[in-house]
Structure formats: structure tokens, C-alpha cells
PDB file of C-alpha atoms in Angstrom:
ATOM      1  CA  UNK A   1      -0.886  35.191 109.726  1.00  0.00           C
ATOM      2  CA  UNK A   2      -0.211  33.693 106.058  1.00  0.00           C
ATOM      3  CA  UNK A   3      -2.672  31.057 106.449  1.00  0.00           C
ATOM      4  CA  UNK A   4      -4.434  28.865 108.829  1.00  0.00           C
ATOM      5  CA  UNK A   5      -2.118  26.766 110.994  1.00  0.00           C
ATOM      6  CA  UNK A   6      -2.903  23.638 113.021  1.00  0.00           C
ATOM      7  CA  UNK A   7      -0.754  21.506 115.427  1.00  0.00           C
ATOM      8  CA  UNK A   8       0.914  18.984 116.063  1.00  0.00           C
ATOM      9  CA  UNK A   9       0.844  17.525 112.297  1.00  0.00           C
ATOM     10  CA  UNK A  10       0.663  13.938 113.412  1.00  0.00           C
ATOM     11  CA  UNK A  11      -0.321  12.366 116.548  1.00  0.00           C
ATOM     12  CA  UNK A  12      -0.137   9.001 117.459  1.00  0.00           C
ATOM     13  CA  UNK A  13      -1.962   8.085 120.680  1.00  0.00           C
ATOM     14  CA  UNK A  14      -3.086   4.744 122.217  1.00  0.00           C
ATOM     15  CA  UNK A  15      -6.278   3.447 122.800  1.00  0.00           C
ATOM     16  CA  UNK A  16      -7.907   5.460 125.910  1.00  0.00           C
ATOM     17  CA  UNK A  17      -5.701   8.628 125.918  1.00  0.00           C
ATOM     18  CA  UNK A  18      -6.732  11.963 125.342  1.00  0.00           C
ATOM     19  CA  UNK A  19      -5.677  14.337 122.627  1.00  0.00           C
ATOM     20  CA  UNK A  20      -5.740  18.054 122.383  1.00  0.00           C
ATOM     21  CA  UNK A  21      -5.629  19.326 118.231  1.00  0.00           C
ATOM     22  CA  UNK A  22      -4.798  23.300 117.927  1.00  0.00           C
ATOM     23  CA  UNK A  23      -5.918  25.449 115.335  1.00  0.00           C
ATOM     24  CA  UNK A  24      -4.689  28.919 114.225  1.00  0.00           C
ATOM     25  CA  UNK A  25      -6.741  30.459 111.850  1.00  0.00           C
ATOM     26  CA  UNK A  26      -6.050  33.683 109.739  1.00  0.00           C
ATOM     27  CA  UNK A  27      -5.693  36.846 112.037  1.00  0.00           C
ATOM     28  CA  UNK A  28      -9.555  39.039 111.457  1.00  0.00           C
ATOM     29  CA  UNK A  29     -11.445  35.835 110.637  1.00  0.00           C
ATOM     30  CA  UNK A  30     -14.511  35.127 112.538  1.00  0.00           C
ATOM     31  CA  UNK A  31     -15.899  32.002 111.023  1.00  0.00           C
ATOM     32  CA  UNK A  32     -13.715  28.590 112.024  1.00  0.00           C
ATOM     33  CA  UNK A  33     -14.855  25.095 111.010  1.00  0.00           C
ATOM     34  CA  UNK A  34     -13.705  21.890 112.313  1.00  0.00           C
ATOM     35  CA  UNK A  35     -13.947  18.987 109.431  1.00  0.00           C
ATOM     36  CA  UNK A  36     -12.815  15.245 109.929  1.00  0.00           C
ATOM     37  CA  UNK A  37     -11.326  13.372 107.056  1.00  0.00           C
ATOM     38  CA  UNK A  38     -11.462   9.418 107.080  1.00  0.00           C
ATOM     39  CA  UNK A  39      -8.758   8.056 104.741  1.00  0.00           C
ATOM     40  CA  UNK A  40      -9.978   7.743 101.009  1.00  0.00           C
ATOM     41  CA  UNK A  41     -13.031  10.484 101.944  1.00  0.00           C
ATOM     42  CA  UNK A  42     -14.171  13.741 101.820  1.00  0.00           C
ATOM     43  CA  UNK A  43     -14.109  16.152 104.621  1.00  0.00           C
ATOM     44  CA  UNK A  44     -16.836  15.841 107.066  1.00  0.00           C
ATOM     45  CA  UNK A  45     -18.444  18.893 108.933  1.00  0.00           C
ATOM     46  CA  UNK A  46     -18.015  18.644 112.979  1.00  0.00           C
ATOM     47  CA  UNK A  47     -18.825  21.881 114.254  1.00  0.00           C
ATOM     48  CA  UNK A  48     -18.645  25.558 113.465  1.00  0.00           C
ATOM     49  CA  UNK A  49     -17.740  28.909 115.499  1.00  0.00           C
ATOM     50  CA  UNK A  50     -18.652  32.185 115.550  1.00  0.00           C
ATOM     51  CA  UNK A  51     -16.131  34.196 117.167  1.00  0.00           C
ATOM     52  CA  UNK A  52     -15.827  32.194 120.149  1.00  0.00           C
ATOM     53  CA  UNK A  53     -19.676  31.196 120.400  1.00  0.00           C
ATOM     54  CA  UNK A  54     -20.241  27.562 119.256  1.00  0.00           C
ATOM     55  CA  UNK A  55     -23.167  27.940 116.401  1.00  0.00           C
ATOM     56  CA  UNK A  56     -23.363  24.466 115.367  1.00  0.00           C
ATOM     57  CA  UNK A  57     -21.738  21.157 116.738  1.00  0.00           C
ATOM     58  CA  UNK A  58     -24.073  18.890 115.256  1.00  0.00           C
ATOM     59  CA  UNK A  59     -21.125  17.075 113.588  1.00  0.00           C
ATOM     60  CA  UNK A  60     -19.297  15.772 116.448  1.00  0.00           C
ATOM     61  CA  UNK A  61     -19.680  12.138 116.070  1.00  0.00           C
ATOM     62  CA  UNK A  62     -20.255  11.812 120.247  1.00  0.00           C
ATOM     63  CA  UNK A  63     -19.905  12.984 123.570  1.00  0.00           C
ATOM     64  CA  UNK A  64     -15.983  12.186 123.601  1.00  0.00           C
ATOM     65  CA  UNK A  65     -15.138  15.351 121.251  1.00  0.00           C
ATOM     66  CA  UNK A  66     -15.341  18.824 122.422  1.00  0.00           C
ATOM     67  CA  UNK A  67     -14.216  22.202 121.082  1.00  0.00           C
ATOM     68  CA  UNK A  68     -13.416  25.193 122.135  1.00  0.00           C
ATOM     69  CA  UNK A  69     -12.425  29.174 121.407  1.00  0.00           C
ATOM     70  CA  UNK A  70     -12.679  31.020 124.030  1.00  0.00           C
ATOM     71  CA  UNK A  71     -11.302  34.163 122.831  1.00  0.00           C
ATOM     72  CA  UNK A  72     -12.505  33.947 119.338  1.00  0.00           C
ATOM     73  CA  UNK A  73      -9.398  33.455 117.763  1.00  0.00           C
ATOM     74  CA  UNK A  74      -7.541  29.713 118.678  1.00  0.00           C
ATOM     75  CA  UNK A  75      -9.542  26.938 118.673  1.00  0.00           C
ATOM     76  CA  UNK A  76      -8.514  23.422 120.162  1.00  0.00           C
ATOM     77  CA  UNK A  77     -10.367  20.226 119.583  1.00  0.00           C
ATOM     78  CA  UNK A  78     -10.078  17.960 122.246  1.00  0.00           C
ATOM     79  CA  UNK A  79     -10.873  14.584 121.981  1.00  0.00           C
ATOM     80  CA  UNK A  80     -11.167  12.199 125.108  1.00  0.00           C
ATOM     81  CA  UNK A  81     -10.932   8.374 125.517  1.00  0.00           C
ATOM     82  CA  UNK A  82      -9.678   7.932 122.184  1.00  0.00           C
ATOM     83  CA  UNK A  83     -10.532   5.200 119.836  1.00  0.00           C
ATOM     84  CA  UNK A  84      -9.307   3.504 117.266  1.00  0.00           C
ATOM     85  CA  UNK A  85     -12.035   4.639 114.730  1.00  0.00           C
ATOM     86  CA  UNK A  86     -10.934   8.527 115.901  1.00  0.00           C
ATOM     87  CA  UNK A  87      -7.906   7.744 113.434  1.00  0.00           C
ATOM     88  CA  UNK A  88      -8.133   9.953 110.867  1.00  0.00           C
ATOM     89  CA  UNK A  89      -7.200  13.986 109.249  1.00  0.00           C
ATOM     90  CA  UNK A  90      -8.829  16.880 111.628  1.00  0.00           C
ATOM     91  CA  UNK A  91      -9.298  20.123 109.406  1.00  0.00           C
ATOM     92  CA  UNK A  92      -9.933  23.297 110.544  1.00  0.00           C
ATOM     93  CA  UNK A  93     -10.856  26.058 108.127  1.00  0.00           C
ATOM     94  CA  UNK A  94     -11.498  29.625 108.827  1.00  0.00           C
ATOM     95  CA  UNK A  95     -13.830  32.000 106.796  1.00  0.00           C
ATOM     96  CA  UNK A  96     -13.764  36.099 106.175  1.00  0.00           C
ATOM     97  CA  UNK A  97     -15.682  38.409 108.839  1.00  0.00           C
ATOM     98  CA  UNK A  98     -19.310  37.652 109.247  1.00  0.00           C
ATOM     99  CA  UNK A  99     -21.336  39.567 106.835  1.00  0.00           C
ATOM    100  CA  UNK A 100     -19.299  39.395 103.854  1.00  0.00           C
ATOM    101  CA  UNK A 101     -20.533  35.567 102.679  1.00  0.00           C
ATOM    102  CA  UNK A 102     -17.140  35.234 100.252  1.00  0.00           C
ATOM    103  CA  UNK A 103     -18.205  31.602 101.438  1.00  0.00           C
ATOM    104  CA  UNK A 104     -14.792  30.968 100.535  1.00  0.00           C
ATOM    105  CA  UNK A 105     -13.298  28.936 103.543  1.00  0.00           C
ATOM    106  CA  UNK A 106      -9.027  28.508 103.713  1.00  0.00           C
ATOM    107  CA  UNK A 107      -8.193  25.415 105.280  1.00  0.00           C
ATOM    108  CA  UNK A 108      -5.250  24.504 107.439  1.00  0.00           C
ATOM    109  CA  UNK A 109      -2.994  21.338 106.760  1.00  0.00           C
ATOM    110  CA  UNK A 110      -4.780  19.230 108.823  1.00  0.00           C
ATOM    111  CA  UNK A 111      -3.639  17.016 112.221  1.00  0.00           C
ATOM    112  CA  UNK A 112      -3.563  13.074 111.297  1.00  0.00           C
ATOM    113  CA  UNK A 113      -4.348  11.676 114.017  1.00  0.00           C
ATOM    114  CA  UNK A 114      -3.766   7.829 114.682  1.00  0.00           C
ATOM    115  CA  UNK A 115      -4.933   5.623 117.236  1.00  0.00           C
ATOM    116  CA  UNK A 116      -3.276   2.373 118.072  1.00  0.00           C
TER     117      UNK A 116
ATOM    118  CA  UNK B   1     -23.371  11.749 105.656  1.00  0.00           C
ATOM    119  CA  UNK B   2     -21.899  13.281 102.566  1.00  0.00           C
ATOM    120  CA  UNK B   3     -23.966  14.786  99.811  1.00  0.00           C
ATOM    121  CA  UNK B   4     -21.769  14.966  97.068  1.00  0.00           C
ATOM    122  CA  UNK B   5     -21.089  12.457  94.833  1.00  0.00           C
ATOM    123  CA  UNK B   6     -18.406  13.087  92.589  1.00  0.00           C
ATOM    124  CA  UNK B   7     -17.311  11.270  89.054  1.00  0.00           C
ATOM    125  CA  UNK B   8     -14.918   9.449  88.452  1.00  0.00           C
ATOM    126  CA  UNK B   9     -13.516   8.494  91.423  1.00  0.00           C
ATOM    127  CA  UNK B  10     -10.385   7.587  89.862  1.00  0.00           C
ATOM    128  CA  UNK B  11      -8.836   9.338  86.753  1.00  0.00           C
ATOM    129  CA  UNK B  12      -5.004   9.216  84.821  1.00  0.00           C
ATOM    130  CA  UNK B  13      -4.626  11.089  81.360  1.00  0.00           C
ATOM    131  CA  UNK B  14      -1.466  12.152  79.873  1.00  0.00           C
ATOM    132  CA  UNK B  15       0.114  15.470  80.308  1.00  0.00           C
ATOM    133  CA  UNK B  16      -1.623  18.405  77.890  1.00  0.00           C
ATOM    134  CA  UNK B  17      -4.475  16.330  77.837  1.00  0.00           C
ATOM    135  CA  UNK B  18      -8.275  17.793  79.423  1.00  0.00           C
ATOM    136  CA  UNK B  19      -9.287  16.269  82.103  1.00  0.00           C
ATOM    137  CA  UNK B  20     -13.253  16.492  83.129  1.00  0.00           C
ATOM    138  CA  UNK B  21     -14.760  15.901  86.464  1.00  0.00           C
ATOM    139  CA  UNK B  22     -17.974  16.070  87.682  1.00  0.00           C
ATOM    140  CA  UNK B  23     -20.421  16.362  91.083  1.00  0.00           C
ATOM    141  CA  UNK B  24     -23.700  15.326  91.436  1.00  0.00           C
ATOM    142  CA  UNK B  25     -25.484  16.560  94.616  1.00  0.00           C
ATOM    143  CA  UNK B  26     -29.234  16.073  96.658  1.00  0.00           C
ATOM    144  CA  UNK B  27     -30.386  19.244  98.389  1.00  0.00           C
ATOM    145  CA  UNK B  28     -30.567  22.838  97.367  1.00  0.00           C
ATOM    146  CA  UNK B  29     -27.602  24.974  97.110  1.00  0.00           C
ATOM    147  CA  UNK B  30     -26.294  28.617  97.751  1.00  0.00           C
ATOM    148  CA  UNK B  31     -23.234  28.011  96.288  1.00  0.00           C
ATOM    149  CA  UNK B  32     -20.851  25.186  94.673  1.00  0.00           C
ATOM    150  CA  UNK B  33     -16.989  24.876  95.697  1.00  0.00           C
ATOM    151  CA  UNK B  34     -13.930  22.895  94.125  1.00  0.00           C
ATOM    152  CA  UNK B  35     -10.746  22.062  96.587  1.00  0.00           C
ATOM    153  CA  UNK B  36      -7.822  20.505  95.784  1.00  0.00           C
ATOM    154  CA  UNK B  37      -5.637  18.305  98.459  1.00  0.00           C
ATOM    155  CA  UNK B  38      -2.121  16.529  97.381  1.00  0.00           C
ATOM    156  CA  UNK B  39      -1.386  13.728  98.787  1.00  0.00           C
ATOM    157  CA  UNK B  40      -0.855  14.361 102.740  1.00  0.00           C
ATOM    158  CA  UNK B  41      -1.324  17.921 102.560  1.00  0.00           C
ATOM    159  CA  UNK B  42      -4.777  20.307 103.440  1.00  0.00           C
ATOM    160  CA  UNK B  43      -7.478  21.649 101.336  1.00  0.00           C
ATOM    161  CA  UNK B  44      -7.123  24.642  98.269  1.00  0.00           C
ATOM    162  CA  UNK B  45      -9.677  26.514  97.350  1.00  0.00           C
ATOM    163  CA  UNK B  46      -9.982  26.240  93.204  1.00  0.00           C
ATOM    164  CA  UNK B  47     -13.034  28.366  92.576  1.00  0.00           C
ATOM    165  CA  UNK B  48     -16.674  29.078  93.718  1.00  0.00           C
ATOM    166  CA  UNK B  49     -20.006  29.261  91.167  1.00  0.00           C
ATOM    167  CA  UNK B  50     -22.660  30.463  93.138  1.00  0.00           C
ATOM    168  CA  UNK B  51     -26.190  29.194  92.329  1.00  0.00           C
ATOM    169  CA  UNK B  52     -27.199  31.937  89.770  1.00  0.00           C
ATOM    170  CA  UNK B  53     -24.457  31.274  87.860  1.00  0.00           C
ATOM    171  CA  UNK B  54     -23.966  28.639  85.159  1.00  0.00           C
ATOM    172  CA  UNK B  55     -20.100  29.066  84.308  1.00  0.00           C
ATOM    173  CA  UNK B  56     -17.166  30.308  85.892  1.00  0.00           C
ATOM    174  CA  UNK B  57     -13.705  30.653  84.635  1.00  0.00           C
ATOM    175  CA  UNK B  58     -10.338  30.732  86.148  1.00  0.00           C
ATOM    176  CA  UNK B  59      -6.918  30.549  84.544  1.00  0.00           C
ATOM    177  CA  UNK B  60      -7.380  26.618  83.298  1.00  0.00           C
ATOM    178  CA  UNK B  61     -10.247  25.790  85.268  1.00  0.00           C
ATOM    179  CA  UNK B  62     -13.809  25.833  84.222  1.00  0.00           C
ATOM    180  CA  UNK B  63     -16.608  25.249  86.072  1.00  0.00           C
ATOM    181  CA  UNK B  64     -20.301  24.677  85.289  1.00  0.00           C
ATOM    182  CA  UNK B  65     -23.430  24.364  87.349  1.00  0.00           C
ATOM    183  CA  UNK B  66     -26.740  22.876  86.524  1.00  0.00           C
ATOM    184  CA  UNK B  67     -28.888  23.493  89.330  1.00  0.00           C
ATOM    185  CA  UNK B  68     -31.941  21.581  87.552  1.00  0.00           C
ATOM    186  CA  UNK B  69     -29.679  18.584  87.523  1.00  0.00           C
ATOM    187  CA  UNK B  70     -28.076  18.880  90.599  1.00  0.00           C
ATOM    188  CA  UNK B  71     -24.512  18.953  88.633  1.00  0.00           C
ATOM    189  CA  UNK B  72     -21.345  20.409  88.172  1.00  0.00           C
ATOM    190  CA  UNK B  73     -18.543  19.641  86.237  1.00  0.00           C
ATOM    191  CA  UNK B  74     -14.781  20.791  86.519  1.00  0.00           C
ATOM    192  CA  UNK B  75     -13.089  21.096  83.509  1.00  0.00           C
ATOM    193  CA  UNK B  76      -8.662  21.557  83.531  1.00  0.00           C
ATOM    194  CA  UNK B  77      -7.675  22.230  80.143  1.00  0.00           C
ATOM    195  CA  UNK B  78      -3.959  21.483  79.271  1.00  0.00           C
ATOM    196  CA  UNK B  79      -3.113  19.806  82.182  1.00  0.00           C
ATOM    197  CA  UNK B  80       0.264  18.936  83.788  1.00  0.00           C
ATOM    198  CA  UNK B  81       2.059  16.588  85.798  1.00  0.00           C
ATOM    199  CA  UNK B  82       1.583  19.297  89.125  1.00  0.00           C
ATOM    200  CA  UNK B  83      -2.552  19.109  88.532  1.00  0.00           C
ATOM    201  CA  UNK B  84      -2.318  15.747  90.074  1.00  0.00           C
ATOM    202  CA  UNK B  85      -4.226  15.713  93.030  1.00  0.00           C
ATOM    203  CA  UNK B  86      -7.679  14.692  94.750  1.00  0.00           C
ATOM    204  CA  UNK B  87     -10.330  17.117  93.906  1.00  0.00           C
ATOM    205  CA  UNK B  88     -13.220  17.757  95.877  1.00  0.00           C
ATOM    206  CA  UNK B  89     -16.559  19.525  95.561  1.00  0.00           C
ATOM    207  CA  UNK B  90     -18.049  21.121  98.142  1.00  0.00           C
ATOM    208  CA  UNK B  91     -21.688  22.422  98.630  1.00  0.00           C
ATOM    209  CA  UNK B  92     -23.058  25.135 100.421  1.00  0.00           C
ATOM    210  CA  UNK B  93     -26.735  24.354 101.433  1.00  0.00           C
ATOM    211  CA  UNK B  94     -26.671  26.561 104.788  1.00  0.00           C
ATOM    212  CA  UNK B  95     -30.432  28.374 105.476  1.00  0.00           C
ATOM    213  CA  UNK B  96     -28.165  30.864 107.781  1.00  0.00           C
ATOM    214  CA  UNK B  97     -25.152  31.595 108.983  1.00  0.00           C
ATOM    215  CA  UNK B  98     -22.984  28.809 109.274  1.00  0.00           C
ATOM    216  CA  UNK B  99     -22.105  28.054 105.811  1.00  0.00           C
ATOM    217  CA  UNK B 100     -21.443  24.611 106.535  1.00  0.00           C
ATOM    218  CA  UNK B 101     -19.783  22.765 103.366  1.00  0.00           C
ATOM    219  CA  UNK B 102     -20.638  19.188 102.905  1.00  0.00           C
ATOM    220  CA  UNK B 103     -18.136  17.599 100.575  1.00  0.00           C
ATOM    221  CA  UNK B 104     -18.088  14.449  98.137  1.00  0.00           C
ATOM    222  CA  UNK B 105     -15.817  11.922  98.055  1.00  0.00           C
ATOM    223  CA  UNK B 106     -13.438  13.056  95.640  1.00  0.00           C
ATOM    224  CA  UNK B 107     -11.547  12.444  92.234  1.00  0.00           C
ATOM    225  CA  UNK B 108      -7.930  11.082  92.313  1.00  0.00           C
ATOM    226  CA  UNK B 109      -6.559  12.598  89.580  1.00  0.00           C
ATOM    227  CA  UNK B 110      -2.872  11.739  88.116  1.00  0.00           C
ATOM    228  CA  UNK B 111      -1.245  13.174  84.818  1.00  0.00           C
ATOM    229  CA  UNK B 112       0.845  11.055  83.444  1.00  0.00           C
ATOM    230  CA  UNK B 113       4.232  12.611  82.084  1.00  0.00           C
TER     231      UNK B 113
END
């Protein structure tokens, strides 16, 4: 595709619920990154795929979050029990085939999520 | 935790002026990257100096990197009313694979018309 896409946009949910973020990221691109944005911040790293193997999730702040890509291409970040402090911007980025290190990584336009 | 810390958080110039910002970081790099995000809207990739290099170029961006100081600076020259934005830097510290980016906090920046 022309770029990474990510849905819903926005998401309200209450207290308790769970929530299911979708990413698409640009057709051939192996690398995918999940970030979480707190208002008035930078970005924060959650976790990182390889095709669909999960190299690094030591960013997800607990238990409650989970991703997932199963065939290497859409990801989906699923969040359970929210709570309030899950309010914030979920990012996912995706990166050129692995072996080129570009290093450049193209982001998506983010899900704001919002817990009441 | 974030290892970027970024200067000033908070800038407004007038339109055609320069505006400067800069990044400070803690840990070792491979490489040094500059987003931009308008208000409400995802992350664009600006430019990336990689940690042999010591200035990059790119239409009205400059960038500089002093990895004995653990700096970089982002220069827009001539700047306009659409420049205003948050910018970020963005550092790649990653021993392998993942090329993880930890980011600062970011400069609001606003041109005034």
C-alpha cells in the first residue's frame, strides 16, 4: 500500500473492556514496531516483529497488552481490562526488508485510544 | 524510559526566520533520526545522520551530530507557517536486529505568520 495504515482512529472504551488496535503496514516490509504515545510525549517502544516472530516485547507496560502477526503482514494489538492510564496514541511503524538497515521506520497515523 | 532529551521544549519565531533545535542523548548510537508529527496526526520521517557522520543536509533541514557530546541539533532555515509542528529525535542504540528507536520528548514548534 501507500503507507502504513492503522484502525479504528479513535477509540473510546470504558474502564474494564477490551480493545483490539489494527495495523497495516507497507506491503514487502518485514520489520513492524508498536510505540505508545502519552499526551505531551515522545513515542515509547512496546514491542517489535520480525515477520510474524515476536523479537522483542520488552516494552509492553504489563501482562494486559498482547500482540500479534501471525502471517507476517497485519498486526493487532490487543489490549485487555483496560485502564484509564491505557489512554493514550498507539503507533505502529514498519521498516524495509531485513538486511537492508535503511533504519528508516514509516509510521502509521496512530489509534488514540481513550479510556473513561 | 526515554533517552532523548530534546531543547527547547517549546519554540515560536516568525515566518523566514531559522529556527534551531537540539537533542541531547545517554547511550551509544548507530544512528540519529528527526520526525515530525502535526498536531493529531502520525510520525514523518525528516532525515537520518548515522554515527560516522557529522552533517547531513536535506532541502531546508540540517542536521549535525556530535557523538563526543552526545548531541544533535536540527537546523530549518527559512521557515514557514506549514514547519509548525512537534519535532522529535529519535535514537538508534540497537546491538542487533531490532532497531528499536527510543525518542525524546519533543519541540513544539510554531511560526508565526
Amino acid at each position: 500500500g501507500a503507507g502504513v495504515s492503522q484502525s479504528p482512529r479513535y477509540k473510546v472504551a470504558k474502564r474494564g473492556q477490551d480493545v483490539a488496535l489494527r495495523c497495516d503496514p507497507i506491503s514487502g516490509h518485514v520489520s513492524l514496531f508498536w510505540y505508545q504515545q502519552a499526551l505531551g510525549q515522545g513515542p515509547e517502544f512496546l514491542t517489535y516483529f520480525q515477520n510474524e516472530a515476536q523479537l522483542d516485547k520488552s516494552g509492553l507496560p504489563s501482562d494486559r497488552f498482547f500482540a500479534e502477526r501471525p502471517e507476517g503482514s497485519v498486526s493487532t494489538l490487543k489490549i485487555q481490562r483496560t485502564q484509564q492510564e491505557d489512554s493514550a496514541v498507539y503507533l505502529c511503524a514498519s521498516s524495509t526488508p531485513w538486511g537492508a538497515r535503511t533504519d528508516t521506520q514509516y509510521f502509521g497515523p496512530g489509534t488514540r485510544l481513550t479510556v473513561l | 524510559s526515554q533517552q532523548g532529551e530534546e531543547d527547547p521544549q517549546a519554540l515560536s519565531i516568525q515566518e523566514g526566520e531559522n529556527a534551531t533545535m537540539n537533542c541531547s542523548y545517554k547511550t551509544s548510537i548507530n544512528n540519529l533520526q528527526w520526525y515530525r508529527q502535526n498536531s493529531g496526526r502520525g510520525l514523518v520521517h525528516l532525515i537520518l545522520i548515522r554515527s560516522n557522520e557529522r552533517e547531513k543536509h536535506s532541502g531546508r533541514l540540517r542536521v549535525t551530530l556530535d557523538t563526543s557530546k552526545k548531541s544533535s541539533s536540527l537546523l530549518i532555515t527559512a521557515s514557514r507557517a506549514a514547519d509548525t509542528a512537534s519535532y522529535f529525535c529519535a535514537t538508534d542504540a540497537s546491538v542487533q536486529g531490532a532497531q528499536k528507536l527510543v525518542f525524546g520528548q519533543g519541540t513544539r514548534l510554531t511560526i508565526n505568520p
